Structure formats: structure tokens, C-alpha cells
Short mmCIF file of C-alpha atoms and ligand atoms in Angstrom, two decimals:
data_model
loop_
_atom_site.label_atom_id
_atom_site.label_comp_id
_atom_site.label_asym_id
_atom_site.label_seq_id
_atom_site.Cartn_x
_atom_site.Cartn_y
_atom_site.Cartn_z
CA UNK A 1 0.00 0.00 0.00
CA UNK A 2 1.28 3.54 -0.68
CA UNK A 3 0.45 7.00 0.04
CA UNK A 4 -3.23 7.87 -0.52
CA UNK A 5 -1.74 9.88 -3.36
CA UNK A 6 -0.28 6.88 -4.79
CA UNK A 7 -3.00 4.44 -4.82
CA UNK A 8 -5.20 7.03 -6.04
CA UNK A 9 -3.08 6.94 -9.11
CA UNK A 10 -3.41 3.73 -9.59
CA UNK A 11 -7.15 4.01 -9.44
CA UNK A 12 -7.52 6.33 -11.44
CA UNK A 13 -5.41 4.26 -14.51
CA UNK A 14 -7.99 1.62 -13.47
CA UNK A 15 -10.88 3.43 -14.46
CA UNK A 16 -9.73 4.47 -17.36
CA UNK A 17 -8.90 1.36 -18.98
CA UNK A 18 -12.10 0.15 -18.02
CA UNK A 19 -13.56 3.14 -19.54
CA UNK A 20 -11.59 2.45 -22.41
CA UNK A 21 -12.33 -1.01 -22.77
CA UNK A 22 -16.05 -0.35 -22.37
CA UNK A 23 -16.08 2.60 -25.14
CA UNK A 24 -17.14 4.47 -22.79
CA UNK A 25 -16.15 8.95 -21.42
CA UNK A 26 -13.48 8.75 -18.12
CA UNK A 27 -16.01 11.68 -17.04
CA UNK A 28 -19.08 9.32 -16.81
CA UNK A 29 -18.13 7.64 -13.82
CA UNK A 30 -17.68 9.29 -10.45
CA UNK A 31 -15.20 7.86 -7.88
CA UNK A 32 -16.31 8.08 -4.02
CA UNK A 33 -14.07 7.71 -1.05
CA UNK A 34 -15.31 4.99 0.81
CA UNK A 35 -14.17 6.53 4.32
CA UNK A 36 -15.79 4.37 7.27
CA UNK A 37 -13.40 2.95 9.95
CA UNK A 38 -10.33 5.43 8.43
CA UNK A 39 -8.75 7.40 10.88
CA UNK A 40 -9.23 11.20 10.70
CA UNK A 41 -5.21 11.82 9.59
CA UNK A 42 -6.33 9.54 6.39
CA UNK A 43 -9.51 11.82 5.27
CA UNK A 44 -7.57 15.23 5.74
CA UNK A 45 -4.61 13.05 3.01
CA UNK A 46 -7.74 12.15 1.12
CA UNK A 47 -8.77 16.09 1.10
CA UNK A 48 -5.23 17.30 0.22
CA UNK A 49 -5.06 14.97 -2.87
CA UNK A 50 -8.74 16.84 -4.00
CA UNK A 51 -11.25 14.02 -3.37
CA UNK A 52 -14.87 15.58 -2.50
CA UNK A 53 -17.09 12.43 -2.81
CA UNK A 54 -17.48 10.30 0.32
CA UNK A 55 -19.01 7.62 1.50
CA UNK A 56 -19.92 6.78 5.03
CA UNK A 57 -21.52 2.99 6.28
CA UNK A 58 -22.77 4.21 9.84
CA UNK A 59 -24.72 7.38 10.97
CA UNK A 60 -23.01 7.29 14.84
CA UNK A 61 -19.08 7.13 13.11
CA UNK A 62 -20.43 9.78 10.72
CA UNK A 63 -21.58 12.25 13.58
CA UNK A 64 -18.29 11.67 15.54
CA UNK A 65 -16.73 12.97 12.58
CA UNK A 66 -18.25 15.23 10.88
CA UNK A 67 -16.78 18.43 11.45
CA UNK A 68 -13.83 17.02 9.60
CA UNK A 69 -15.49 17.26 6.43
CA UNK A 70 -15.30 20.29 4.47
CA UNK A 71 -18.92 22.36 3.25
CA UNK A 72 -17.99 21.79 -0.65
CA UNK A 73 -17.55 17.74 0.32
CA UNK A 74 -20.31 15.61 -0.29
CA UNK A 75 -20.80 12.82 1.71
CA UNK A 76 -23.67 9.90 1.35
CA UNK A 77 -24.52 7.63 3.88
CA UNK A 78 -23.72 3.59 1.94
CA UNK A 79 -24.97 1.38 4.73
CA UNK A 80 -27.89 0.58 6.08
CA UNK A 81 -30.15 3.22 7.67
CA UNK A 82 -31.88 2.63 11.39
CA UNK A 83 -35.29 4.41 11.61
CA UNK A 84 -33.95 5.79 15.02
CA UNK A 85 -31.10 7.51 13.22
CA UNK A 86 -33.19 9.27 10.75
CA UNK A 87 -32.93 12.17 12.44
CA UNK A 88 -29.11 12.75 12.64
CA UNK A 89 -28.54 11.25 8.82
CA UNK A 90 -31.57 13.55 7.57
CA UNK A 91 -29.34 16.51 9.40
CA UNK A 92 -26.31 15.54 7.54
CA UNK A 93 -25.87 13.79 4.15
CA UNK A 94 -26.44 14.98 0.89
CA UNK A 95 -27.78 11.33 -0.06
CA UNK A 96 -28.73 7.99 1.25
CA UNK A 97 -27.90 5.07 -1.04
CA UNK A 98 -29.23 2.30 0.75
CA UNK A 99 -33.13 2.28 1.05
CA UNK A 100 -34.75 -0.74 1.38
CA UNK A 101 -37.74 -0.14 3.08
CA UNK A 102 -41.10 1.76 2.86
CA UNK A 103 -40.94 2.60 6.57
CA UNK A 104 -37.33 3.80 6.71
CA UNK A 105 -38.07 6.58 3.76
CA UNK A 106 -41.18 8.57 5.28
CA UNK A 107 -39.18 8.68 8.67
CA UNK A 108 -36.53 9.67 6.68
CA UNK A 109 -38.82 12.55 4.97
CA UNK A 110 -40.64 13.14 7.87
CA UNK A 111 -37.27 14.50 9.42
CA UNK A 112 -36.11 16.28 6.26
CA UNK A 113 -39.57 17.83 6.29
CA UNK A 114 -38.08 19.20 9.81
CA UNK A 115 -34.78 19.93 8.85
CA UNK A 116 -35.98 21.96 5.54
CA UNK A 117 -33.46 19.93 3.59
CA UNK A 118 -33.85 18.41 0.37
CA UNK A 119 -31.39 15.39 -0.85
CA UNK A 120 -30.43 12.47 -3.42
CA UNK A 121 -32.04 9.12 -2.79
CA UNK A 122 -31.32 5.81 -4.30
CA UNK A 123 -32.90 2.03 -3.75
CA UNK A 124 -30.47 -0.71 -3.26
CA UNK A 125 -30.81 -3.82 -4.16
CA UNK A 126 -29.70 -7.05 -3.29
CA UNK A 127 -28.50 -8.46 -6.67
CA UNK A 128 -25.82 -10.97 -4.98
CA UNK A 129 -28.53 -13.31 -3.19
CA UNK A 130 -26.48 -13.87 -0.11
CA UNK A 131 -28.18 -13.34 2.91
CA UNK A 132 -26.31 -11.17 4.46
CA UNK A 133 -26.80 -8.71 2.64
CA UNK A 134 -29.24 -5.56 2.69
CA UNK A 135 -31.54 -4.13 -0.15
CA UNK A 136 -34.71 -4.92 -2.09
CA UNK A 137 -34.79 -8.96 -3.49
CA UNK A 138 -37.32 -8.32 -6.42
CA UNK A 139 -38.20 -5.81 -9.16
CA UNK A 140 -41.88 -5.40 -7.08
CA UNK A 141 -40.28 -4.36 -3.67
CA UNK A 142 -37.73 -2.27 -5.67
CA UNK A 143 -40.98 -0.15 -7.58
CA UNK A 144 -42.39 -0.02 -4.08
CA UNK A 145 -39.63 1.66 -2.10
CA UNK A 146 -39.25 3.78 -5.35
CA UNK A 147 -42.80 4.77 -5.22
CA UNK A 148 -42.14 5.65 -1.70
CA UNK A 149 -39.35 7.95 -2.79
CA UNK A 150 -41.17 9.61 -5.51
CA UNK A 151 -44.04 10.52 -2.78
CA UNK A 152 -41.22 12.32 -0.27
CA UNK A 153 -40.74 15.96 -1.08
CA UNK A 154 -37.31 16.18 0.20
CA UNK A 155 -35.86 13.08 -1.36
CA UNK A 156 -35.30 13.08 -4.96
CA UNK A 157 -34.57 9.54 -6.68
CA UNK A 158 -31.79 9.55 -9.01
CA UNK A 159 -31.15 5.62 -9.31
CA UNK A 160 -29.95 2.64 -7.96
CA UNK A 161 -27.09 0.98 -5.66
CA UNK A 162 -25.76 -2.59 -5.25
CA UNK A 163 -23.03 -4.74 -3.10
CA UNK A 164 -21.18 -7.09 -5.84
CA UNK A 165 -21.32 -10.85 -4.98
CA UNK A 166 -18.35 -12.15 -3.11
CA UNK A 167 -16.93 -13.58 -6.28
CA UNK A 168 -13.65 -12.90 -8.04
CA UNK A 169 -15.30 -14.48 -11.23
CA UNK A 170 -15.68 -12.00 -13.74
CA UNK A 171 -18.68 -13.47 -15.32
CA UNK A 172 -20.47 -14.05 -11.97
CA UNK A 173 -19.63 -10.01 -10.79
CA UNK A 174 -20.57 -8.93 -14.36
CA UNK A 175 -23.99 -10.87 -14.43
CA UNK A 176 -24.96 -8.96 -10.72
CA UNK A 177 -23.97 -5.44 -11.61
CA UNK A 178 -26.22 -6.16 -15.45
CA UNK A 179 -28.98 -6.52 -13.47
CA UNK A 180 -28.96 -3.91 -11.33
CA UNK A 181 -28.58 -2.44 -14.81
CA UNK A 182 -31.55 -3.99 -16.16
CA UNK A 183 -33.41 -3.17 -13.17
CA UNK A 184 -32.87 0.16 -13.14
CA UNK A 185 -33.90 0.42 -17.14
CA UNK A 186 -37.16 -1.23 -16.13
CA UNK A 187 -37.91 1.57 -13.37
CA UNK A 188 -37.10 4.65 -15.87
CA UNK A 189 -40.02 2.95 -18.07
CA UNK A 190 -42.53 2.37 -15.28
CA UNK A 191 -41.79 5.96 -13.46
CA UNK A 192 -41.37 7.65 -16.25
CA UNK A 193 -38.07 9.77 -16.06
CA UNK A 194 -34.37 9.09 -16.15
CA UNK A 195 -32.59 7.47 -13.03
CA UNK A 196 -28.89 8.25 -14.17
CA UNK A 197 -27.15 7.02 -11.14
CA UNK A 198 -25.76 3.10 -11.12
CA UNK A 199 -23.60 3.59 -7.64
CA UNK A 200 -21.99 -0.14 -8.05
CA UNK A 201 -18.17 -1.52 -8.19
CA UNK A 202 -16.09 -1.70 -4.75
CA UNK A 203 -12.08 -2.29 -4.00
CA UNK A 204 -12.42 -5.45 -5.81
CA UNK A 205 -15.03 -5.17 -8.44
CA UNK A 206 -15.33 -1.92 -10.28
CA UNK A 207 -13.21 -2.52 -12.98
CA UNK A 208 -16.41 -5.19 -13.82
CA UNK A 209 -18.93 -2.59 -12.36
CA UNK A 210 -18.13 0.40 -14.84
CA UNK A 211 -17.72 -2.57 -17.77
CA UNK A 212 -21.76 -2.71 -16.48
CA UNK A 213 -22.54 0.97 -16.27
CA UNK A 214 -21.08 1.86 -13.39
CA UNK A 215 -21.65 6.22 -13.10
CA UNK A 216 -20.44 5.67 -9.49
CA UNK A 217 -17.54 3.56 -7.78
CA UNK A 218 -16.91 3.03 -4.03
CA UNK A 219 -13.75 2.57 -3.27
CA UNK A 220 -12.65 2.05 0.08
CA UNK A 221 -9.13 -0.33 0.97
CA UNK A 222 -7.68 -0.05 -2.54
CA UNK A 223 -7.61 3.98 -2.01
CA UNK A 224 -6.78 4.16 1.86
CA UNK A 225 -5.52 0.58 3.06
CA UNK A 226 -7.22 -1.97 5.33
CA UNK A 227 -9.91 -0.32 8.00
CA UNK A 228 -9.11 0.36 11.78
CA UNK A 229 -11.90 -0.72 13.67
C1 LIG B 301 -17.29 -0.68 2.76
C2 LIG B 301 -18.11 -0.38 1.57
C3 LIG B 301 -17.51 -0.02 0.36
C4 LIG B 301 -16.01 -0.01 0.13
O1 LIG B 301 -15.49 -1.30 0.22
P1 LIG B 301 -13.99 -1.65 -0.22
O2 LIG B 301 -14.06 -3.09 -0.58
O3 LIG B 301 -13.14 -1.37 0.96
O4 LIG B 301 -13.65 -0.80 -1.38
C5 LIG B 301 -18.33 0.31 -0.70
N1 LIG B 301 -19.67 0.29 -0.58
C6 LIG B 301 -20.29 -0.05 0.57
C7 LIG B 301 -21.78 -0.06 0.64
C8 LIG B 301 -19.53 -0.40 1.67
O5 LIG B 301 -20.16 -0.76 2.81
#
């Protein structure tokens, strides 16, 4: 592992041979800073190299740090949201990723409603089938907590997140992230306007993930080494 600096380099090369290889514009895919469990001294090297795009997996670690992010930073909450933490993640990020569940958007709106803040939304879905993992199983439950969205003032949908399978099989990664793909081309048609965000492809998958469509990569340990707690 080298300096944040360094890996980011790396990264970066990554994405755009993938880009390459998929035919597709370097500029239509966004790279987020997975930051949960990084120490504070690793977010300020993050900061210094330019990164703005972050990604946080708990509301409580978010909170303890959050005065370390800058105002032009956006940050979006990746894992899964409590209805008791609605309040504090409705206070704070500029977009949740990872609704699954009817109930867990209106609290969410009910305390943006209270907060006066409007932000990004997107459904994830569970496109691995292992257990363990969060997000919506079928295309019904996905229209559902979409339709849910659409209904909340202060949460506008823009499109769709996934967790790769735990795979290093290219055609077994590929096959998940195409259906998120296909999933999310099904939802355009029934809601009726574009959902341009595919947030898919981790540490060890988004070189598959943007060959998919991938407009937004997490990358956590491959940009600031193994996690501390
Ligand atoms: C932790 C996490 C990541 C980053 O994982 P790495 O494998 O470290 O890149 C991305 N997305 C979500 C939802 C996560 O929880």
C-alpha cells in the first residue's frame, strides 16, 4: 500500500482502462471515497489529494466525525439506515444510497420535512442473493420503495445501488452489476423519467462494475488501506 496519493493513481489508470475497454467517457463515472473505519489523519490526506465524494456505512461514526469534512464535500450515507437515526442522517448527508424499506423513507422525509433539507435518494438492491446482505430482493419491492421515494418531497430519486457478490469471477460479478442495470432500465419505463445514477463496483469489483454501467464507484481499501476498527 502507498500514500493515498499513490493508490489514487493507480485508481484512477484503473478506471480508465475500463472506460476504455467499455467505449465508454473517463467523465461518466464518479469515484467516491469509501471513508468508514479510516482514521481522521487519512480523510484530511484524502482532502489534500482533491477528493470531495465520500461515502460513510454508519450514521453514529459519521456524527463523531463530521466536522472534519469540508462544506464543498459531499458525503452519502452507503450502509444501512436505522429508523432511530433518521434524524441525525436527515441533518447531515447529501444522499442515502441504501433504502430498502417503505418505513425507513417517510421517517426519513418526515425529518427532512423538519430539517428543511432536500437530498439524493437511491434504492439498493440485493442483486448478490447472499443473505447477508441488505436491499430490495425483487423488481416489485424495488418499484415499491421507489414509489415511496417519488411521494417524499425532500428526497429526490436519481437511481440505484448494489453490493457485488463475493466472487472474483468476472462473469459471476458482471452478471450482478447487469442486473442492477436492467433493473434500473425497467424503473425509468414504469416511473417515467431518467434514473442516471448506477452507484456499483467496490475495492475489488469496479473494474467489472463500470464494464456494467457503473456512473459511481466506491472505493474504500484499494484507495486508503485496510480499516481500523
Ligand atoms: C465498505 C463499503 C464499500 C467499500 O469497500 P472496499 O471493498 O473497501 O472498497 C463500498 N460500498 C459499501 C456499501 C460499503 O459498505
Amino acid at each position: 500500500m502507498g500514500s493515498i496519493a499513490e493508490n489514487l493513481q493507480d485508481i484512477e489508470d484503473r478506471i480508465h482502462r475500463a472506460c476504455a475497454r467499455a467505449g465508454r467517457d473517463r467523465a461518466s463515472v464518479r469515484l467516491m471515497a469509501v471513508s468508514k473505519q479510516q482514521p481522521p489523519e487519512k480523510l484530511l490526506e484524502a482532502l489534500g489529494c482533491g477528493i470531495r465524494l465520500f461515502g460513510e456505512s454508519r450514521v453514529q461514526e459519521t456524527m463523531e466525525k463530521r466536522t472534519l469534512f469540508p462544506d464543498d464535500a459531499e458525503v452519502h450515507l452507503v450502509g444501512h439506515l436505522q429508523r432511530n437515526k433518521a434524524r441525525d442522517a436527515a441533518g447531515f448527508y447529501d444522499a442515502v444510497q441504501s433504502l430498502d424499506a417503505v418505513r425507513t423513507v417517510e421517517a426519513l422525509e418526515t425529518r427532512l420535512a423538519a430539517a428543511e433539507r432536500r437530498i439524493t435518494a437511491m434504492v439498493e438492491v440485493n442483486t448478490s442473493g447472499e443473505e447477508s446482505k441488505q436491499g430490495v430482493w425483487r423488481y416489485d419491492e424495488l418499484l415499491q420503495v421507489a414509489g415511496a421515494i417519488e411521494n417524499a418531497p425532500h428526497l429526490e430519486l436519481n437511481g440505484v445501488m448494489t453490493i457485488g457478490p463475493i466472487s472474483s469471477d468476472e462473469t459471476v460479478l458482471r452478471r450482478a452489476f447487469a442486473a442492477l442495470r436492467e433493473f434500473r432500465d425497467r424503473l425509468e419505463n414504469d416511473l417515467g423519467h431518467a434514473l442516471p445514477e448506477l452507484s456499483m463496483g467496490m475495492s475489488n469489483d469496479f473494474e467489472e462494475a463500470i464494464l456494467e454501467g457503473a456512473t459511481l464507484v466506491r472505493i474504500g481499501t484499494t484507495l486508503f488501506g485496510e480499516r481500523s476498527r
